[in-house]
């Protein structure tokens, strides 16, 4: 494919894809994702374990990314695994044309988070940030303490990816969709990406996204093959075709199979391209 070749004219098996949620085996991800945990999630979703998920080498990961035609991959920081932004930038340096770091902002320390925006995001040219409200902290998504953080990100035009799922919060909180609705309504120019499409609240997140075009749902993990997949597939086809995007959630899921899961949705070609590439490219400004 040349730079002048329209993406939609390229055969499906060679079209470029953006993986919006990939956790490589950097220092702390390697410690946090135990072999038992990785195998549990692969088997739980009916996947065959892959080499990159078992030998944990960069060579295997690069090979699987190449085989899946992943041209860009977003590496988000996660507090629950104690990742550091420096370690993710170091890992991204292995393939700077492909890896994009979303530095982690600790919402429990909003003053420090504002400093991190300037130090690790603005100064280092990052394309967005990662946050974890209610993940090991008592900070709600719409907590007044973090509104200045959202304000600064909106000023900078930087997207925020929030970890949202039943697995991510210390306790199930059925008010999470309402909290997120409040944020995207109060900050209409802030691009807000909900990982796992907010599972198990996908049915609630879809209409919120329909009413707020700055809210995006990440079809990763449960979203490509699990319980959330039917609702996300319908959303990508009808209600919010411009607001659903793909992520593999590696190493808790396979990369190439995640792409095939999206293709199994049998969307028309234009809408499939949005999920696998176009929407993410628009968010990342590429």
PDB file of C-alpha atoms in Angstrom:
ATOM      1  CA  UNK A   1       0.000   0.000   0.000  1.00  0.00           C
ATOM      2  CA  UNK A   2       1.337   3.459  -0.916  1.00  0.00           C
ATOM      3  CA  UNK A   3       0.611   6.706   0.885  1.00  0.00           C
ATOM      4  CA  UNK A   4      -1.792   7.667  -1.915  1.00  0.00           C
ATOM      5  CA  UNK A   5      -3.779   4.421  -1.813  1.00  0.00           C
ATOM      6  CA  UNK A   6      -7.268   4.918  -0.321  1.00  0.00           C
ATOM      7  CA  UNK A   7      -7.633   2.658   2.726  1.00  0.00           C
ATOM      8  CA  UNK A   8     -11.060   1.436   1.658  1.00  0.00           C
ATOM      9  CA  UNK A   9      -9.596   0.117  -1.614  1.00  0.00           C
ATOM     10  CA  UNK A  10      -7.137  -2.165   0.203  1.00  0.00           C
ATOM     11  CA  UNK A  11      -8.175  -5.806   0.792  1.00  0.00           C
ATOM     12  CA  UNK A  12      -9.402  -6.480   4.334  1.00  0.00           C
ATOM     13  CA  UNK A  13      -6.481  -8.729   5.254  1.00  0.00           C
ATOM     14  CA  UNK A  14      -3.934  -5.989   4.499  1.00  0.00           C
ATOM     15  CA  UNK A  15      -5.760  -2.898   5.758  1.00  0.00           C
ATOM     16  CA  UNK A  16      -4.047  -0.994   8.578  1.00  0.00           C
ATOM     17  CA  UNK A  17      -5.559  -1.324  12.053  1.00  0.00           C
ATOM     18  CA  UNK A  18      -5.192   0.681  15.260  1.00  0.00           C
ATOM     19  CA  UNK A  19      -5.228  -1.201  18.553  1.00  0.00           C
ATOM     20  CA  UNK A  20      -6.390   1.357  21.111  1.00  0.00           C
ATOM     21  CA  UNK A  21      -5.644  -0.695  24.229  1.00  0.00           C
ATOM     22  CA  UNK A  22      -2.534  -2.839  24.475  1.00  0.00           C
ATOM     23  CA  UNK A  23      -0.586  -3.498  27.674  1.00  0.00           C
ATOM     24  CA  UNK A  24       2.899  -4.741  26.722  1.00  0.00           C
ATOM     25  CA  UNK A  25       5.085  -6.662  29.135  1.00  0.00           C
ATOM     26  CA  UNK A  26       6.912  -3.655  30.492  1.00  0.00           C
ATOM     27  CA  UNK A  27       8.394  -4.001  33.971  1.00  0.00           C
ATOM     28  CA  UNK A  28       5.229  -3.639  36.032  1.00  0.00           C
ATOM     29  CA  UNK A  29       2.790  -5.114  33.525  1.00  0.00           C
ATOM     30  CA  UNK A  30       5.042  -8.171  33.449  1.00  0.00           C
ATOM     31  CA  UNK A  31       4.749  -8.463  37.233  1.00  0.00           C
ATOM     32  CA  UNK A  32       1.041  -7.643  37.372  1.00  0.00           C
ATOM     33  CA  UNK A  33      -0.200 -10.014  34.681  1.00  0.00           C
ATOM     34  CA  UNK A  34       0.644 -13.415  36.123  1.00  0.00           C
ATOM     35  CA  UNK A  35       0.750 -16.424  33.827  1.00  0.00           C
ATOM     36  CA  UNK A  36      -2.250 -17.889  35.648  1.00  0.00           C
ATOM     37  CA  UNK A  37      -4.216 -14.678  35.156  1.00  0.00           C
ATOM     38  CA  UNK A  38      -3.429 -14.452  31.443  1.00  0.00           C
ATOM     39  CA  UNK A  39      -4.355 -18.098  30.863  1.00  0.00           C
ATOM     40  CA  UNK A  40      -7.562 -17.675  32.880  1.00  0.00           C
ATOM     41  CA  UNK A  41      -8.780 -14.847  30.660  1.00  0.00           C
ATOM     42  CA  UNK A  42      -7.774 -16.537  27.409  1.00  0.00           C
ATOM     43  CA  UNK A  43      -9.574 -19.738  28.366  1.00  0.00           C
ATOM     44  CA  UNK A  44     -12.539 -17.880  29.832  1.00  0.00           C
ATOM     45  CA  UNK A  45     -13.262 -16.285  26.468  1.00  0.00           C
ATOM     46  CA  UNK A  46     -12.481 -19.423  24.482  1.00  0.00           C
ATOM     47  CA  UNK A  47      -9.176 -18.286  22.992  1.00  0.00           C
ATOM     48  CA  UNK A  48      -6.058 -20.291  22.220  1.00  0.00           C
ATOM     49  CA  UNK A  49      -3.082 -18.869  24.088  1.00  0.00           C
ATOM     50  CA  UNK A  50      -0.590 -17.071  21.848  1.00  0.00           C
ATOM     51  CA  UNK A  51       3.206 -16.937  21.900  1.00  0.00           C
ATOM     52  CA  UNK A  52       3.327 -13.251  22.824  1.00  0.00           C
ATOM     53  CA  UNK A  53       1.139 -13.921  25.869  1.00  0.00           C
ATOM     54  CA  UNK A  54       3.309 -16.797  27.072  1.00  0.00           C
ATOM     55  CA  UNK A  55       6.946 -16.026  26.263  1.00  0.00           C
ATOM     56  CA  UNK A  56       6.302 -12.284  26.888  1.00  0.00           C
ATOM     57  CA  UNK A  57       9.016 -11.241  24.464  1.00  0.00           C
ATOM     58  CA  UNK A  58       8.972  -8.110  22.367  1.00  0.00           C
ATOM     59  CA  UNK A  59       9.874 -10.223  19.320  1.00  0.00           C
ATOM     60  CA  UNK A  60       6.700 -12.302  19.682  1.00  0.00           C
ATOM     61  CA  UNK A  61       4.564  -9.231  20.291  1.00  0.00           C
ATOM     62  CA  UNK A  62       5.989  -7.498  17.237  1.00  0.00           C
ATOM     63  CA  UNK A  63       5.302 -10.585  15.138  1.00  0.00           C
ATOM     64  CA  UNK A  64       1.674 -10.775  16.297  1.00  0.00           C
ATOM     65  CA  UNK A  65       1.168  -7.066  15.708  1.00  0.00           C
ATOM     66  CA  UNK A  66       2.600  -7.407  12.204  1.00  0.00           C
ATOM     67  CA  UNK A  67       0.422 -10.422  11.440  1.00  0.00           C
ATOM     68  CA  UNK A  68      -2.665  -8.478  12.509  1.00  0.00           C
ATOM     69  CA  UNK A  69      -1.606  -5.367  10.528  1.00  0.00           C
ATOM     70  CA  UNK A  70      -1.557  -3.207  13.658  1.00  0.00           C
ATOM     71  CA  UNK A  71       0.103   0.026  12.558  1.00  0.00           C
ATOM     72  CA  UNK A  72      -0.523   1.923  15.799  1.00  0.00           C
ATOM     73  CA  UNK A  73      -1.079   0.683  19.354  1.00  0.00           C
ATOM     74  CA  UNK A  74      -1.997   2.769  22.384  1.00  0.00           C
ATOM     75  CA  UNK A  75      -0.182   1.826  25.605  1.00  0.00           C
ATOM     76  CA  UNK A  76      -2.159   3.119  28.607  1.00  0.00           C
ATOM     77  CA  UNK A  77      -0.725   3.389  32.088  1.00  0.00           C
ATOM     78  CA  UNK A  78      -2.562   1.570  34.910  1.00  0.00           C
ATOM     79  CA  UNK A  79      -2.381   2.363  38.613  1.00  0.00           C
ATOM     80  CA  UNK A  80      -3.601  -1.084  39.622  1.00  0.00           C
ATOM     81  CA  UNK A  81      -0.422  -2.559  38.123  1.00  0.00           C
ATOM     82  CA  UNK A  82       1.811   0.277  39.370  1.00  0.00           C
ATOM     83  CA  UNK A  83       3.106   1.083  35.914  1.00  0.00           C
ATOM     84  CA  UNK A  84       5.209   4.192  35.548  1.00  0.00           C
ATOM     85  CA  UNK A  85       5.001   6.545  32.630  1.00  0.00           C
ATOM     86  CA  UNK A  86       8.767   6.294  32.169  1.00  0.00           C
ATOM     87  CA  UNK A  87       8.647   2.519  31.726  1.00  0.00           C
ATOM     88  CA  UNK A  88       5.952   2.821  29.060  1.00  0.00           C
ATOM     89  CA  UNK A  89       7.878   5.492  27.176  1.00  0.00           C
ATOM     90  CA  UNK A  90      10.948   3.247  27.361  1.00  0.00           C
ATOM     91  CA  UNK A  91       8.962   0.329  25.945  1.00  0.00           C
ATOM     92  CA  UNK A  92       7.451   2.526  23.235  1.00  0.00           C
ATOM     93  CA  UNK A  93      10.962   3.455  22.128  1.00  0.00           C
ATOM     94  CA  UNK A  94      11.299  -0.108  20.795  1.00  0.00           C
ATOM     95  CA  UNK A  95       8.916   0.899  17.983  1.00  0.00           C
ATOM     96  CA  UNK A  96       8.192   4.638  18.188  1.00  0.00           C
ATOM     97  CA  UNK A  97       6.331   4.677  14.874  1.00  0.00           C
ATOM     98  CA  UNK A  98       3.813   2.143  16.190  1.00  0.00           C
ATOM     99  CA  UNK A  99       3.502   2.642  19.965  1.00  0.00           C
ATOM    100  CA  UNK A 100       1.693   5.628  21.481  1.00  0.00           C
ATOM    101  CA  UNK A 101       1.819   6.085  25.255  1.00  0.00           C
ATOM    102  CA  UNK A 102      -1.192   7.392  27.157  1.00  0.00           C
ATOM    103  CA  UNK A 103       0.458   8.436  30.440  1.00  0.00           C
ATOM    104  CA  UNK A 104      -1.393   7.633  33.636  1.00  0.00           C
ATOM    105  CA  UNK A 105      -2.918  10.432  35.699  1.00  0.00           C
ATOM    106  CA  UNK A 106      -3.641   9.589  39.325  1.00  0.00           C
ATOM    107  CA  UNK A 107      -7.058  11.154  39.924  1.00  0.00           C
ATOM    108  CA  UNK A 108      -6.602  10.649  43.676  1.00  0.00           C
ATOM    109  CA  UNK A 109      -3.860  13.302  43.437  1.00  0.00           C
ATOM    110  CA  UNK A 110      -5.345  15.961  41.131  1.00  0.00           C
ATOM    111  CA  UNK A 111      -2.614  18.523  41.774  1.00  0.00           C
ATOM    112  CA  UNK A 112       0.037  15.995  40.824  1.00  0.00           C
ATOM    113  CA  UNK A 113      -2.053  14.941  37.818  1.00  0.00           C
ATOM    114  CA  UNK A 114      -1.941  18.498  36.484  1.00  0.00           C
ATOM    115  CA  UNK A 115       1.854  18.450  36.797  1.00  0.00           C
ATOM    116  CA  UNK A 116       2.014  15.101  34.984  1.00  0.00           C
ATOM    117  CA  UNK A 117      -0.002  16.548  32.099  1.00  0.00           C
ATOM    118  CA  UNK A 118       2.681  19.157  31.552  1.00  0.00           C
ATOM    119  CA  UNK A 119       5.676  16.893  32.244  1.00  0.00           C
ATOM    120  CA  UNK A 120       4.713  13.562  30.665  1.00  0.00           C
ATOM    121  CA  UNK A 121       2.044  14.544  28.163  1.00  0.00           C
ATOM    122  CA  UNK A 122       2.718  18.007  26.762  1.00  0.00           C
ATOM    123  CA  UNK A 123       6.509  17.934  27.019  1.00  0.00           C
ATOM    124  CA  UNK A 124       6.794  14.407  25.616  1.00  0.00           C
ATOM    125  CA  UNK A 125       4.207  14.783  22.880  1.00  0.00           C
ATOM    126  CA  UNK A 126       1.772  12.149  24.147  1.00  0.00           C
ATOM    127  CA  UNK A 127      -1.548  11.883  22.304  1.00  0.00           C
ATOM    128  CA  UNK A 128      -3.775  11.335  25.357  1.00  0.00           C
ATOM    129  CA  UNK A 129      -3.977  10.138  28.952  1.00  0.00           C
ATOM    130  CA  UNK A 130      -5.250   7.218  31.018  1.00  0.00           C
ATOM    131  CA  UNK A 131      -7.270   7.461  34.247  1.00  0.00           C
ATOM    132  CA  UNK A 132      -8.824   5.040  36.767  1.00  0.00           C
ATOM    133  CA  UNK A 133     -11.527   6.617  38.932  1.00  0.00           C
ATOM    134  CA  UNK A 134     -12.873   4.188  41.552  1.00  0.00           C
ATOM    135  CA  UNK A 135      -9.948   1.868  40.882  1.00  0.00           C
ATOM    136  CA  UNK A 136      -8.282   1.608  44.268  1.00  0.00           C
ATOM    137  CA  UNK A 137      -9.545   5.078  45.193  1.00  0.00           C
ATOM    138  CA  UNK A 138     -12.781   6.803  46.191  1.00  0.00           C
ATOM    139  CA  UNK A 139     -12.701   9.359  43.388  1.00  0.00           C
ATOM    140  CA  UNK A 140     -15.842   9.303  41.255  1.00  0.00           C
ATOM    141  CA  UNK A 141     -15.640  10.085  37.554  1.00  0.00           C
ATOM    142  CA  UNK A 142     -17.453  13.380  38.181  1.00  0.00           C
ATOM    143  CA  UNK A 143     -15.724  14.185  41.458  1.00  0.00           C
ATOM    144  CA  UNK A 144     -15.281  17.942  41.830  1.00  0.00           C
ATOM    145  CA  UNK A 145     -11.638  17.406  42.779  1.00  0.00           C
ATOM    146  CA  UNK A 146     -10.713  16.278  39.269  1.00  0.00           C
ATOM    147  CA  UNK A 147     -12.748  18.768  37.249  1.00  0.00           C
ATOM    148  CA  UNK A 148      -9.642  20.994  36.799  1.00  0.00           C
ATOM    149  CA  UNK A 149      -7.890  17.988  35.244  1.00  0.00           C
ATOM    150  CA  UNK A 150     -10.694  17.552  32.706  1.00  0.00           C
ATOM    151  CA  UNK A 151     -10.643  21.300  32.086  1.00  0.00           C
ATOM    152  CA  UNK A 152      -6.925  21.274  31.267  1.00  0.00           C
ATOM    153  CA  UNK A 153      -7.239  18.235  28.991  1.00  0.00           C
ATOM    154  CA  UNK A 154     -10.107  19.894  27.162  1.00  0.00           C
ATOM    155  CA  UNK A 155      -8.024  23.054  26.705  1.00  0.00           C
ATOM    156  CA  UNK A 156      -5.206  20.987  25.233  1.00  0.00           C
ATOM    157  CA  UNK A 157      -7.503  18.912  23.015  1.00  0.00           C
ATOM    158  CA  UNK A 158      -6.200  15.703  24.574  1.00  0.00           C
ATOM    159  CA  UNK A 159      -8.389  12.577  24.794  1.00  0.00           C
ATOM    160  CA  UNK A 160      -8.790  10.702  28.049  1.00  0.00           C
ATOM    161  CA  UNK A 161      -9.163   6.920  28.217  1.00  0.00           C
ATOM    162  CA  UNK A 162     -10.890   5.733  31.375  1.00  0.00           C
ATOM    163  CA  UNK A 163     -10.737   2.180  32.645  1.00  0.00           C
ATOM    164  CA  UNK A 164     -14.382   1.265  33.224  1.00  0.00           C
ATOM    165  CA  UNK A 165     -15.716  -2.225  33.918  1.00  0.00           C
ATOM    166  CA  UNK A 166     -16.926  -4.530  36.649  1.00  0.00           C
ATOM    167  CA  UNK A 167     -13.352  -5.841  36.840  1.00  0.00           C
ATOM    168  CA  UNK A 168     -11.823  -2.381  37.277  1.00  0.00           C
ATOM    169  CA  UNK A 169     -13.772  -0.968  40.224  1.00  0.00           C
ATOM    170  CA  UNK A 170     -13.333  -2.124  43.785  1.00  0.00           C
ATOM    171  CA  UNK A 171     -17.107  -2.459  44.103  1.00  0.00           C
ATOM    172  CA  UNK A 172     -19.880  -2.588  41.514  1.00  0.00           C
ATOM    173  CA  UNK A 173     -21.299   0.929  41.301  1.00  0.00           C
ATOM    174  CA  UNK A 174     -24.423   1.259  39.186  1.00  0.00           C
ATOM    175  CA  UNK A 175     -24.097   5.047  39.131  1.00  0.00           C
ATOM    176  CA  UNK A 176     -20.966   4.963  36.941  1.00  0.00           C
ATOM    177  CA  UNK A 177     -22.864   5.643  33.672  1.00  0.00           C
ATOM    178  CA  UNK A 178     -24.505   8.667  35.303  1.00  0.00           C
ATOM    179  CA  UNK A 179     -21.119   9.926  36.518  1.00  0.00           C
ATOM    180  CA  UNK A 180     -19.647   9.660  33.014  1.00  0.00           C
ATOM    181  CA  UNK A 181     -22.726  11.265  31.487  1.00  0.00           C
ATOM    182  CA  UNK A 182     -22.162  14.227  33.783  1.00  0.00           C
ATOM    183  CA  UNK A 183     -18.524  14.573  32.688  1.00  0.00           C
ATOM    184  CA  UNK A 184     -19.097  14.392  28.930  1.00  0.00           C
ATOM    185  CA  UNK A 185     -22.013  16.819  29.188  1.00  0.00           C
ATOM    186  CA  UNK A 186     -20.057  19.330  31.287  1.00  0.00           C
ATOM    187  CA  UNK A 187     -16.977  19.071  29.039  1.00  0.00           C
ATOM    188  CA  UNK A 188     -18.411  18.788  25.515  1.00  0.00           C
ATOM    189  CA  UNK A 189     -15.044  19.336  23.828  1.00  0.00           C
ATOM    190  CA  UNK A 190     -13.276  16.652  25.861  1.00  0.00           C
ATOM    191  CA  UNK A 191     -12.863  13.355  24.014  1.00  0.00           C
ATOM    192  CA  UNK A 192     -13.718  10.672  26.577  1.00  0.00           C
ATOM    193  CA  UNK A 193     -13.008   7.021  25.726  1.00  0.00           C
ATOM    194  CA  UNK A 194     -14.572   4.317  27.880  1.00  0.00           C
ATOM    195  CA  UNK A 195     -12.567   1.085  27.896  1.00  0.00           C
ATOM    196  CA  UNK A 196     -14.507  -2.175  27.802  1.00  0.00           C
ATOM    197  CA  UNK A 197     -17.411   0.034  26.623  1.00  0.00           C
ATOM    198  CA  UNK A 198     -18.240   0.388  30.308  1.00  0.00           C
ATOM    199  CA  UNK A 199     -19.240  -3.281  30.642  1.00  0.00           C
ATOM    200  CA  UNK A 200     -21.540  -4.364  32.246  1.00  0.00           C
ATOM    201  CA  UNK A 201     -23.267  -1.026  31.600  1.00  0.00           C
ATOM    202  CA  UNK A 202     -23.023  -1.100  27.802  1.00  0.00           C
ATOM    203  CA  UNK A 203     -26.781  -0.709  27.346  1.00  0.00           C
ATOM    204  CA  UNK A 204     -26.583   2.503  29.376  1.00  0.00           C
ATOM    205  CA  UNK A 205     -23.406   3.805  27.730  1.00  0.00           C
ATOM    206  CA  UNK A 206     -24.711   3.550  24.156  1.00  0.00           C
ATOM    207  CA  UNK A 207     -27.540   6.104  24.517  1.00  0.00           C
ATOM    208  CA  UNK A 208     -25.251   8.404  26.513  1.00  0.00           C
ATOM    209  CA  UNK A 209     -22.792   8.288  23.602  1.00  0.00           C
ATOM    210  CA  UNK A 210     -25.662   8.852  21.154  1.00  0.00           C
ATOM    211  CA  UNK A 211     -26.543  12.067  23.001  1.00  0.00           C
ATOM    212  CA  UNK A 212     -22.904  13.123  23.524  1.00  0.00           C
ATOM    213  CA  UNK A 213     -20.687  12.757  20.478  1.00  0.00           C
ATOM    214  CA  UNK A 214     -17.541  13.300  22.551  1.00  0.00           C
ATOM    215  CA  UNK A 215     -18.037   9.910  24.243  1.00  0.00           C
ATOM    216  CA  UNK A 216     -16.424   6.881  22.588  1.00  0.00           C
ATOM    217  CA  UNK A 217     -16.842   3.210  23.457  1.00  0.00           C
ATOM    218  CA  UNK A 218     -13.855   0.895  23.190  1.00  0.00           C
ATOM    219  CA  UNK A 219     -14.723  -2.542  21.824  1.00  0.00           C
ATOM    220  CA  UNK A 220     -12.075  -4.537  23.621  1.00  0.00           C
ATOM    221  CA  UNK A 221     -12.125  -7.605  25.798  1.00  0.00           C
ATOM    222  CA  UNK A 222     -15.833  -8.244  26.538  1.00  0.00           C
ATOM    223  CA  UNK A 223     -16.672  -5.949  23.651  1.00  0.00           C
ATOM    224  CA  UNK A 224     -15.393  -8.032  20.763  1.00  0.00           C
ATOM    225  CA  UNK A 225     -16.575 -11.486  21.740  1.00  0.00           C
ATOM    226  CA  UNK A 226     -18.109 -11.456  25.235  1.00  0.00           C
ATOM    227  CA  UNK A 227     -21.427 -10.326  26.648  1.00  0.00           C
ATOM    228  CA  UNK A 228     -21.050  -6.772  25.361  1.00  0.00           C
ATOM    229  CA  UNK A 229     -20.414  -7.718  21.732  1.00  0.00           C
ATOM    230  CA  UNK A 230     -24.027  -7.875  20.442  1.00  0.00           C
ATOM    231  CA  UNK A 231     -24.881  -4.449  21.842  1.00  0.00           C
ATOM    232  CA  UNK A 232     -21.668  -2.900  20.554  1.00  0.00           C
ATOM    233  CA  UNK A 233     -22.109  -4.448  17.138  1.00  0.00           C
ATOM    234  CA  UNK A 234     -25.584  -2.959  16.867  1.00  0.00           C
ATOM    235  CA  UNK A 235     -24.291   0.391  18.118  1.00  0.00           C
ATOM    236  CA  UNK A 236     -21.513   0.404  15.490  1.00  0.00           C
ATOM    237  CA  UNK A 237     -24.030  -0.439  12.797  1.00  0.00           C
ATOM    238  CA  UNK A 238     -26.781   2.004  13.738  1.00  0.00           C
ATOM    239  CA  UNK A 239     -26.719   4.453  16.620  1.00  0.00           C
ATOM    240  CA  UNK A 240     -23.064   5.490  16.985  1.00  0.00           C
ATOM    241  CA  UNK A 241     -21.032   4.217  13.993  1.00  0.00           C
ATOM    242  CA  UNK A 242     -18.478   7.005  14.517  1.00  0.00           C
ATOM    243  CA  UNK A 243     -17.969   6.344  18.238  1.00  0.00           C
ATOM    244  CA  UNK A 244     -16.938   2.684  18.521  1.00  0.00           C
ATOM    245  CA  UNK A 245     -13.288   1.677  18.209  1.00  0.00           C
ATOM    246  CA  UNK A 246     -11.190  -1.455  18.596  1.00  0.00           C
ATOM    247  CA  UNK A 247      -8.729  -2.542  21.259  1.00  0.00           C
ATOM    248  CA  UNK A 248      -7.218  -5.979  21.879  1.00  0.00           C
ATOM    249  CA  UNK A 249      -6.758  -5.660  25.674  1.00  0.00           C
ATOM    250  CA  UNK A 250      -3.577  -7.717  25.245  1.00  0.00           C
ATOM    251  CA  UNK A 251      -2.275  -9.612  27.218  1.00  0.00           C
ATOM    252  CA  UNK A 252      -5.709 -10.675  28.473  1.00  0.00           C
ATOM    253  CA  UNK A 253      -6.817 -11.363  24.922  1.00  0.00           C
ATOM    254  CA  UNK A 254      -5.255 -12.209  21.548  1.00  0.00           C
ATOM    255  CA  UNK A 255      -4.532  -9.460  19.040  1.00  0.00           C
ATOM    256  CA  UNK A 256      -5.321 -11.067  15.681  1.00  0.00           C
ATOM    257  CA  UNK A 257      -8.364 -12.905  17.017  1.00  0.00           C
ATOM    258  CA  UNK A 258      -9.673  -9.642  18.423  1.00  0.00           C
ATOM    259  CA  UNK A 259      -9.538  -8.181  14.911  1.00  0.00           C
ATOM    260  CA  UNK A 260     -11.303 -11.253  13.509  1.00  0.00           C
ATOM    261  CA  UNK A 261     -13.987 -10.853  16.163  1.00  0.00           C
ATOM    262  CA  UNK A 262     -14.771  -7.388  14.839  1.00  0.00           C
ATOM    263  CA  UNK A 263     -14.848  -8.701  11.277  1.00  0.00           C
ATOM    264  CA  UNK A 264     -17.259 -11.387  12.428  1.00  0.00           C
ATOM    265  CA  UNK A 265     -19.699  -8.584  13.233  1.00  0.00           C
ATOM    266  CA  UNK A 266     -20.242  -8.422   9.455  1.00  0.00           C
ATOM    267  CA  UNK A 267     -20.584  -4.653   9.318  1.00  0.00           C
ATOM    268  CA  UNK A 268     -20.495  -3.006   5.930  1.00  0.00           C
ATOM    269  CA  UNK A 269     -16.965  -2.153   4.885  1.00  0.00           C
ATOM    270  CA  UNK A 270     -17.128   1.561   5.663  1.00  0.00           C
ATOM    271  CA  UNK A 271     -18.395   1.017   9.218  1.00  0.00           C
ATOM    272  CA  UNK A 272     -15.916  -1.782   9.869  1.00  0.00           C
ATOM    273  CA  UNK A 273     -13.083   0.512   8.808  1.00  0.00           C
ATOM    274  CA  UNK A 274     -14.271   3.112  11.301  1.00  0.00           C
ATOM    275  CA  UNK A 275     -14.144   0.599  14.154  1.00  0.00           C
ATOM    276  CA  UNK A 276     -10.765  -0.841  13.199  1.00  0.00           C
ATOM    277  CA  UNK A 277      -9.000   2.322  12.056  1.00  0.00           C
ATOM    278  CA  UNK A 278     -10.886   5.485  11.134  1.00  0.00           C
ATOM    279  CA  UNK A 279     -12.346   6.528  14.476  1.00  0.00           C
ATOM    280  CA  UNK A 280      -9.084   5.909  16.329  1.00  0.00           C
ATOM    281  CA  UNK A 281      -7.119   7.773  13.665  1.00  0.00           C
ATOM    282  CA  UNK A 282      -9.435  10.764  14.055  1.00  0.00           C
ATOM    283  CA  UNK A 283      -9.000  10.763  17.846  1.00  0.00           C
ATOM    284  CA  UNK A 284      -5.213  10.473  17.553  1.00  0.00           C
ATOM    285  CA  UNK A 285      -4.992  13.092  14.826  1.00  0.00           C
ATOM    286  CA  UNK A 286      -3.253  10.824  12.318  1.00  0.00           C
TER     287      UNK A 286
END
